[in-house]
XYZ file of C-alpha atoms in Angstrom:
611
model
C 170.794 177.713 236.604
C 173.147 176.290 233.980
C 175.505 173.394 234.416
C 178.982 174.450 235.521
C 180.187 171.208 233.928
C 178.929 171.915 230.414
C 181.697 170.816 228.088
C 183.240 168.601 230.771
C 180.811 165.664 230.818
C 182.528 162.475 229.653
C 180.242 159.776 228.232
C 181.959 156.423 228.725
C 180.419 153.513 226.845
C 182.262 151.020 229.061
C 181.396 152.708 232.369
C 178.230 150.690 232.975
C 180.046 147.424 232.313
C 183.079 148.232 234.480
C 181.655 150.336 237.313
C 182.352 148.843 240.763
C 183.658 145.567 239.325
C 185.963 144.037 241.927
C 184.639 146.423 244.588
C 181.199 144.895 245.167
C 179.682 141.426 244.877
C 180.447 139.660 241.574
C 177.758 139.270 238.932
C 177.174 135.591 239.770
C 176.254 136.515 243.349
C 173.958 139.264 242.110
C 172.283 136.822 239.720
C 171.693 134.425 242.630
C 170.168 137.287 244.595
C 167.801 138.048 241.704
C 166.731 134.406 241.477
C 165.642 134.486 245.104
C 164.270 138.031 245.168
C 160.472 138.309 245.269
C 160.694 141.796 243.780
C 162.097 140.529 240.467
C 160.278 138.376 237.909
C 163.007 136.204 236.425
C 160.701 134.915 233.665
C 159.454 138.285 232.457
C 162.817 139.878 233.302
C 161.348 142.886 235.020
C 160.816 144.308 238.483
C 157.312 143.320 239.497
C 156.134 146.453 241.295
C 157.521 149.176 239.037
C 154.611 150.442 236.909
C 155.225 150.444 233.173
C 153.458 153.791 232.773
C 153.337 155.599 236.117
C 150.912 158.481 236.404
C 153.094 160.344 238.846
C 156.780 160.396 239.716
C 155.870 159.535 243.288
C 154.415 156.219 242.061
C 158.024 155.095 241.557
C 159.357 155.949 244.991
C 158.135 152.924 246.915
C 158.960 150.165 244.386
C 162.423 151.553 243.602
C 163.054 152.170 247.277
C 162.152 148.556 248.030
C 164.735 147.339 245.504
C 167.463 149.434 247.118
C 166.553 148.241 250.589
C 166.434 144.597 249.527
C 169.850 144.717 247.833
C 171.518 146.623 250.668
C 170.033 144.332 253.300
C 171.005 141.150 251.439
C 174.615 142.066 250.700
C 175.557 144.411 253.525
C 173.401 143.550 256.536
C 174.184 139.903 257.175
C 173.730 138.535 260.679
C 177.477 138.511 261.359
C 178.204 141.942 259.858
C 179.359 144.911 261.872
C 177.115 147.812 262.800
C 175.584 148.879 259.443
C 177.056 152.066 258.007
C 174.581 152.612 255.170
C 170.850 153.158 255.117
C 168.384 154.196 252.430
C 166.036 157.142 252.835
C 163.589 159.003 250.655
C 163.521 162.779 251.079
C 160.519 164.553 249.585
C 161.296 167.601 251.761
C 162.514 170.667 249.886
C 165.725 172.443 250.846
C 167.192 175.675 249.540
C 170.741 175.109 248.380
C 173.480 177.641 248.986
C 174.860 178.636 245.630
C 177.944 180.522 244.566
C 177.992 184.188 243.524
C 177.901 183.340 239.807
C 174.799 181.179 240.073
C 171.576 182.551 238.684
C 168.353 181.827 240.512
C 167.862 179.516 243.450
C 167.913 175.761 243.167
C 165.093 174.449 245.249
C 165.013 170.724 245.835
C 166.728 167.960 247.697
C 167.275 164.547 246.110
C 164.372 162.104 246.088
C 166.536 159.433 247.690
C 169.752 159.415 249.644
C 172.148 156.737 250.783
C 172.726 157.725 254.396
C 176.216 157.217 255.764
C 177.517 156.490 259.236
C 180.983 155.722 260.518
C 184.209 157.633 260.822
C 183.790 159.695 257.636
C 180.411 160.973 258.753
C 180.099 163.294 261.760
C 177.904 162.748 264.753
C 175.018 165.186 264.568
C 176.255 167.031 267.660
C 179.644 167.539 265.971
C 178.121 169.917 263.403
C 178.087 173.385 264.934
C 175.566 176.128 264.203
C 174.263 174.430 261.116
C 170.954 174.191 259.349
C 168.977 171.114 258.451
C 170.438 171.522 254.973
C 174.006 171.012 256.207
C 173.068 168.170 258.524
C 171.426 166.466 255.571
C 174.487 166.680 253.341
C 176.968 165.927 256.117
C 175.381 162.459 256.282
C 174.944 161.964 252.537
C 176.925 159.084 251.050
C 175.209 159.248 247.648
C 172.351 161.465 246.375
C 169.881 159.850 243.960
C 167.105 161.142 241.731
C 163.958 159.313 240.562
C 161.974 160.632 237.591
C 159.320 159.547 235.116
C 160.936 158.575 231.850
C 161.033 160.968 228.921
C 163.593 160.988 226.131
C 165.340 164.016 227.632
C 164.977 163.066 231.305
C 168.692 162.496 231.865
C 169.873 165.723 230.246
C 167.035 167.683 231.837
C 167.999 166.590 235.355
C 171.780 166.756 235.065
C 171.967 170.164 236.737
C 169.876 168.821 239.594
C 172.189 165.930 240.503
C 175.231 168.068 239.777
C 173.966 170.448 242.442
C 173.538 167.626 244.957
C 177.087 166.458 244.282
C 178.383 169.981 244.745
C 176.720 170.220 248.136
C 178.454 166.990 249.179
C 181.826 168.465 248.187
C 181.175 171.773 249.950
C 179.728 170.419 253.186
C 181.891 167.337 253.665
C 185.191 168.755 252.317
C 186.951 165.388 252.133
C 185.425 163.927 248.978
C 187.544 162.991 245.985
C 184.415 162.232 243.979
C 180.657 161.758 244.375
C 178.416 159.226 242.634
C 174.800 159.762 241.698
C 172.098 158.063 239.635
C 169.010 159.142 237.766
C 166.487 156.301 237.833
C 163.236 156.003 235.877
C 160.663 153.243 235.446
C 162.727 151.975 232.495
C 166.344 153.029 232.788
C 169.100 154.120 235.127
C 172.129 156.234 234.340
C 175.200 156.297 236.594
C 177.174 159.500 237.172
C 180.467 160.299 238.855
C 181.438 163.901 239.638
C 185.017 164.962 240.358
C 187.437 167.856 239.839
C 187.705 167.188 236.100
C 183.938 167.330 235.591
C 181.463 164.502 235.141
C 181.714 160.887 233.990
C 178.580 158.989 233.033
C 177.291 155.761 231.562
C 174.844 155.091 228.789
C 171.349 154.460 230.047
C 170.900 150.943 231.407
C 167.630 149.004 231.165
C 166.932 148.270 234.831
C 164.706 145.307 233.928
C 166.598 143.491 231.174
C 169.955 144.372 232.758
C 168.943 143.974 236.377
C 172.381 142.595 237.283
C 174.033 145.857 236.225
C 171.383 147.864 238.059
C 171.926 145.977 241.313
C 175.695 146.356 240.897
C 175.146 150.117 240.626
C 173.078 150.017 243.818
C 175.758 148.088 245.688
C 178.418 150.492 244.448
C 176.734 153.752 245.419
C 175.793 152.203 248.776
C 179.169 150.571 249.427
C 180.158 150.518 253.117
C 183.747 151.159 251.994
C 184.030 154.948 252.193
C 186.893 154.999 249.674
C 184.717 153.291 247.046
C 182.133 156.089 247.178
C 184.777 158.803 246.977
C 185.912 159.777 250.467
C 189.458 160.775 251.325
C 189.796 158.338 254.206
C 192.899 160.041 255.625
C 190.560 162.696 257.003
C 187.988 161.327 259.415
C 186.046 161.993 262.611
C 187.001 160.881 266.113
C 183.899 161.842 268.059
C 183.507 165.591 267.585
C 187.085 166.064 266.375
C 188.121 165.927 262.741
C 191.511 164.285 262.233
C 194.083 164.090 259.444
C 196.309 161.034 259.384
C 199.541 161.072 257.367
C 202.655 158.931 257.072
C 205.987 160.773 257.251
C 209.237 159.996 255.430
C 210.208 157.494 258.129
C 206.947 155.588 257.729
C 205.591 156.861 261.043
C 201.873 157.663 261.239
C 201.221 161.244 262.341
C 197.861 162.664 263.374
C 196.730 166.285 263.202
C 193.559 167.668 264.748
C 191.819 169.895 262.226
C 189.996 173.016 263.326
C 186.439 173.133 262.075
C 186.763 176.729 260.893
C 186.712 177.062 257.122
C 189.752 178.927 255.875
C 189.128 178.563 252.195
C 187.150 176.349 249.885
C 186.064 176.462 246.289
C 182.341 175.933 245.826
C 182.661 174.733 242.241
C 183.023 171.045 241.437
C 185.261 171.652 238.435
C 188.771 172.936 239.066
C 191.411 172.815 241.747
C 188.952 172.134 244.559
C 191.244 173.950 246.976
C 190.432 173.367 250.638
C 192.493 174.677 253.568
C 192.409 173.678 257.235
C 194.144 174.969 260.376
C 196.036 172.488 262.536
C 199.051 172.358 264.882
C 202.149 170.215 265.019
C 203.327 168.380 268.134
C 204.980 171.546 269.469
C 201.859 173.655 269.082
C 203.046 175.484 265.963
C 200.259 176.570 263.636
C 200.201 174.767 260.293
C 197.899 174.943 257.304
C 196.734 171.846 255.464
C 196.128 172.666 251.816
C 194.434 170.189 249.488
C 194.212 170.899 245.761
C 194.022 169.247 242.347
C 196.368 170.536 239.637
C 196.371 169.701 235.953
C 198.389 166.597 235.277
C 201.628 167.592 233.588
C 201.556 171.145 234.957
C 204.159 172.224 237.511
C 202.696 171.236 240.907
C 202.744 173.833 243.652
C 204.836 171.658 245.964
C 207.742 171.750 243.508
C 207.712 175.551 243.458
C 207.466 175.671 247.250
C 210.325 173.215 247.568
C 212.457 175.495 245.396
C 211.338 178.488 247.485
C 212.523 176.980 250.768
C 214.121 179.647 252.943
C 213.146 182.579 250.702
C 212.044 185.556 252.778
C 208.568 186.837 252.115
C 207.419 183.566 250.533
C 205.148 181.045 252.256
C 207.049 177.981 253.419
C 206.126 174.319 253.022
C 206.675 171.759 255.789
C 205.732 168.583 253.902
C 203.817 167.403 250.868
C 201.904 164.251 249.953
C 201.296 163.663 246.217
C 198.129 161.724 245.461
C 196.244 159.928 242.727
C 194.974 161.178 239.381
C 191.328 161.697 238.461
C 191.833 159.104 235.729
C 192.695 156.538 238.421
C 189.336 156.596 240.172
C 187.523 156.842 236.845
C 189.397 153.769 235.630
C 190.544 155.608 232.510
C 193.645 154.854 230.492
C 194.352 158.353 229.196
C 196.291 156.948 226.233
C 193.134 155.279 224.905
C 190.605 158.097 225.344
C 188.520 158.410 222.142
C 189.229 161.498 220.059
C 185.711 162.864 220.529
C 186.113 162.725 224.325
C 189.568 164.320 224.569
C 188.200 167.899 224.548
C 185.923 167.174 227.544
C 188.457 165.528 229.845
C 191.636 166.975 231.294
C 193.298 164.887 233.968
C 194.137 166.324 237.387
C 196.391 165.165 240.215
C 195.695 165.508 243.924
C 198.261 166.889 246.344
C 198.160 167.632 250.065
C 200.635 170.093 251.559
C 201.465 171.110 255.109
C 202.334 174.802 255.148
C 203.581 177.168 257.808
C 200.856 179.408 259.200
C 201.042 183.201 259.004
C 198.705 186.092 259.727
C 195.561 187.391 258.099
C 195.158 188.434 254.491
C 196.247 191.980 253.723
C 192.640 193.211 253.476
C 192.091 192.135 257.077
C 194.555 194.712 258.370
C 194.271 196.303 261.794
C 196.537 199.274 261.060
C 197.748 201.185 258.026
C 201.309 200.254 259.003
C 200.435 196.585 258.596
C 199.369 197.246 255.026
C 202.635 199.023 254.181
C 204.847 196.405 255.815
C 202.977 193.460 254.319
C 202.895 195.100 250.889
C 206.611 195.842 250.989
C 207.819 192.423 252.131
C 205.486 190.548 249.785
C 206.982 192.474 246.849
C 210.457 191.618 248.127
C 209.322 187.999 248.384
C 208.165 188.160 244.777
C 211.611 189.399 243.786
C 213.177 186.501 245.685
C 211.030 184.117 243.656
C 211.954 185.858 240.406
C 215.640 185.607 241.286
C 215.072 181.867 241.829
C 213.546 181.646 238.326
C 209.945 181.389 239.548
C 207.175 183.724 238.361
C 204.094 183.808 240.616
C 201.348 184.961 238.165
C 198.514 185.277 240.707
C 199.162 188.274 242.949
C 195.922 189.256 244.712
C 194.544 190.412 248.057
C 194.018 186.755 248.899
C 197.634 185.807 248.344
C 199.377 188.464 250.437
C 199.394 187.716 254.152
C 200.298 189.927 257.077
C 203.281 188.584 259.012
C 203.033 186.974 262.419
C 203.224 189.231 265.492
C 206.797 190.409 265.964
C 207.887 189.330 262.485
C 211.247 190.673 261.349
C 211.767 192.652 258.156
C 211.306 190.330 255.221
C 208.551 188.376 256.986
C 206.122 191.206 257.802
C 204.280 190.244 254.635
C 204.209 186.856 252.940
C 203.339 185.962 249.356
C 201.602 182.610 249.190
C 199.734 180.311 246.771
C 202.081 179.226 243.988
C 199.404 177.233 242.140
C 199.832 179.312 238.997
C 203.600 179.763 239.244
C 205.936 178.731 236.434
C 209.661 178.064 236.337
C 211.731 180.266 234.065
C 214.944 178.281 234.344
C 215.978 177.108 230.896
C 213.280 179.106 229.109
C 214.348 181.195 226.148
C 211.053 183.054 226.202
C 208.401 183.933 228.756
C 205.021 182.252 228.952
C 202.311 183.773 226.821
C 199.929 186.011 228.737
C 196.650 184.263 229.500
C 193.602 186.093 230.827
C 192.348 182.799 232.313
C 195.293 182.660 234.737
C 195.182 184.725 237.909
C 192.528 186.639 239.838
C 190.534 188.854 237.476
C 190.345 191.981 239.643
C 194.143 192.174 239.922
C 195.297 191.046 236.489
C 197.547 193.399 234.554
C 196.246 195.193 231.478
C 198.539 193.151 229.259
C 197.179 189.892 230.687
C 193.581 191.091 230.325
C 194.158 192.050 226.681
C 195.367 188.541 225.920
C 191.691 187.699 225.362
C 191.932 189.443 221.993
C 192.418 187.268 218.896
C 195.521 189.207 217.814
C 197.663 188.967 220.908
C 201.098 188.365 219.415
C 203.882 189.707 221.602
C 201.912 189.572 224.864
C 203.926 187.685 227.468
C 203.513 187.450 231.235
C 206.597 188.813 233.001
C 207.528 190.178 236.434
C 206.117 193.601 235.523
C 202.639 192.114 235.132
C 202.869 190.787 238.680
C 204.190 194.106 239.998
C 201.254 195.811 238.292
C 198.991 193.391 240.179
C 200.591 194.533 243.452
C 199.673 198.095 242.488
C 196.036 197.098 241.976
C 196.039 195.347 245.361
C 197.031 198.578 247.081
C 194.493 200.613 245.092
C 191.812 198.090 246.067
C 192.616 198.506 249.747
C 193.054 202.284 249.806
C 189.884 203.054 247.855
C 187.793 200.078 248.948
C 188.317 200.176 252.732
C 187.596 203.004 255.135
C 189.244 201.237 258.053
C 189.853 197.777 259.545
C 187.051 195.467 258.451
C 185.114 198.340 256.862
C 184.478 198.088 253.140
C 183.355 201.284 251.465
C 179.623 201.333 250.716
C 178.687 201.535 247.982
C 181.840 199.829 246.767
C 183.644 201.990 244.188
C 182.302 201.296 240.714
C 185.731 201.250 239.106
C 186.868 198.496 241.493
C 183.742 196.502 240.729
C 184.562 196.816 237.027
C 187.954 195.228 237.678
C 186.197 191.977 238.502
C 184.092 192.015 235.336
C 183.686 188.744 233.477
C 184.588 190.765 230.379
C 188.400 191.146 230.446
C 188.310 194.158 228.125
C 185.975 196.065 230.433
C 188.399 195.482 233.302
C 191.307 196.518 231.063
C 189.635 199.765 229.965
C 188.896 200.768 233.557
C 192.487 200.107 234.570
C 193.813 202.004 231.552
C 191.858 205.070 232.667
C 193.322 204.760 236.151
C 196.921 204.255 235.055
C 197.144 206.827 232.276
C 195.550 209.727 234.153
C 196.160 211.135 237.632
C 194.505 209.156 240.427
C 192.710 212.238 241.682
C 190.963 212.651 238.334
C 189.899 209.042 237.779
C 189.438 207.607 241.263
C 189.349 210.563 243.618
C 191.086 210.457 246.985
C 192.033 207.446 249.030
C 189.888 206.974 252.124
C 190.867 209.209 255.090
C 192.108 206.195 257.044
C 195.039 205.920 254.632
C 195.573 209.577 253.844
C 198.156 211.543 251.916
C 201.146 209.209 252.332
C 199.285 206.348 250.675
C 197.949 208.662 247.974
C 201.479 209.806 247.152
C 202.699 206.212 247.101
C 199.931 205.208 244.731
C 200.639 208.174 242.471
C 204.324 207.222 242.310
C 203.396 203.654 241.437
C 200.838 204.833 238.889
C 203.468 206.957 237.170
C 205.821 203.980 237.002
C 203.190 201.699 235.474
C 201.980 204.356 233.045
C 205.361 204.056 231.332
C 205.295 200.246 231.476
C 201.771 199.991 230.067
C 202.500 202.380 227.194
C 205.692 200.509 226.360
C 203.920 197.171 226.278
C 201.024 198.576 224.254
C 203.362 199.840 221.542
C 205.686 196.835 221.445
C 206.021 195.729 217.798
C 203.968 192.600 217.188
C 206.530 191.245 214.752
C 209.286 191.284 217.366
C 210.022 188.648 219.992
C 209.598 189.939 223.555
C 212.703 189.792 225.757
C 213.275 186.482 227.535
C 214.078 185.893 231.220
C 217.849 186.233 230.819
C 217.439 189.557 229.024
C 215.276 190.918 231.843
C 217.614 190.143 234.759
C 219.365 193.504 235.002
C 216.245 195.472 234.094
C 214.230 193.633 236.739
C 216.667 194.488 239.532
C 216.285 198.176 238.775
C 212.500 197.992 238.583
C 212.179 196.147 241.895
C 214.526 198.691 243.487
C 212.361 201.548 242.193
C 209.112 200.021 243.447
C 210.547 199.063 246.837
C 212.079 202.523 247.099
C 208.647 204.103 246.715
C 207.267 201.850 249.458
C 210.218 202.403 251.802
C 209.811 206.173 251.436
C 206.136 205.822 252.323
C 206.999 203.709 255.368
C 209.475 206.323 256.571
C 206.938 209.124 256.126
C 204.088 207.203 257.686
C 205.900 205.860 260.731
C 208.226 208.784 261.285
C 211.161 206.392 261.586
C 212.349 203.039 260.279
C 210.575 200.182 262.008
C 211.424 196.573 261.449
C 208.618 194.713 263.161
C 204.893 194.454 263.010
C 203.256 194.748 266.395
C 199.578 193.933 266.000
C 197.425 192.433 268.697
C 199.249 189.273 269.834
C 195.935 187.454 269.697
C 195.674 188.009 265.941
C 194.349 184.701 264.578
C 196.625 182.765 262.299
C 195.110 182.009 258.944
C 196.051 180.653 255.583
C 196.342 182.184 252.215
C 193.500 182.408 249.750
C 191.173 183.162 252.656
C 188.784 185.760 251.286
C 186.081 184.061 249.233
C 184.391 186.136 246.570
């Protein structure tokens, strides 16, 4: 298994000197502790019981464990202190870690040591439902630690290991801004911090000669202040109930009970770290809490949602709460980052949003009508965004929701997740197409081909997003044989759409779009039938023209800008929506303006399906 953070590990020469300063006991107090500590030889300047040349890694466990316990007890367990919230444990037991779909192999070990947490950011054991020992372990983990025999490459060789432990803390706990870790040997210790921009680490510190720094590290990673070790303290446990606490515009504290069900989470450390929760307001209305980290300087989603207020077919925001930057908790002044470190660090900003709740994702349909209605109104919602000078850029099965029971026309489908959206207002030209933006399986051919070195003239416009809508419908009609029933084996051409190679995905889509569906893909599943097949063929014919036009656009010419596309866009949306409306009329036998699924349909958030 390779590091997901390769290329994003920031070596900070001042990290060891500055870490936890002002947050734990000052150096003079630590020096006094060392003078009175039987474990440390102040004359020889070394820890007495740590062997200079251990035969086995396990020979280090007891002496290093004793140092941790002595420091924690001295500074945090005084006679007048509150109930202790930190404890130190060694864990030689092996656990199998749950990895993401892109991981190769199975990581197989738990950390040697763990700082165990208790208090309101750690659940009671009976609050964790239907979980394995693995999850119980990480639910209580304040800081994972690794002890190894020293070799020159010990820190690099074990980076993936501690990175994996940190990832499990993020995934299981879901309210961590960052996670600390250490690799400790008989000679040195190295401090690590993992967050949504990657990793931040110190030079190796001599634990004997620089015992004061080492003890400061111990006090930091074992701090009883949950915020110091990386927790978002606005989310906490009250008994078995997880709670979010916010402050509204009037300065009034508001509490929301969070359902334990996972709506969406990203397993990777690096990136947006999106996490969604279900809650209710004081009137019982379903809301979604969405936490995410966006690149600093990029248009935040809340600004796009604020501009989209009241637009039919577009997910609505109730409130937003901008947060801190990654650079804040790292203690970095981004204006003074050394040139050699600039490529490995890109700052991110946290934001929490309260969103209105809607229905299930479009692939969780109960009826074929639901698919048509949701598809139609989400496209209309996309047009409403375009007319407001916002381009979505990430249309996918995850980002189209079925409307609530009884929803009126315009709200039978909802387009959500504006993380990748851009504003077109004031732009003379469109944003360059970028194959790294969007969901691979549903990216347009033009966007996929932007991976090529010679990509002049390729811009991302509304037609690329409409093409993505087409692929969404193809995915459903060829990939599902009914509600909750994916075709097995899954069609090979759909699997190719998700290829890590953008050109492979582009070639497969070219074959689909330039030749009749019946020749390249066969027939839609019987559940959808002839009406859907005709709709897809009409859409395919439309995009065949678009794709050919884009493919032959002269590279020495400037593509049309937003203002030049206004009139053309209106006609194209009308054509696409006309195809869908015709299909609705044929499929239902008459115009219908509401969705009438089971009234007990669970309300969910966008970006629900995790692949």
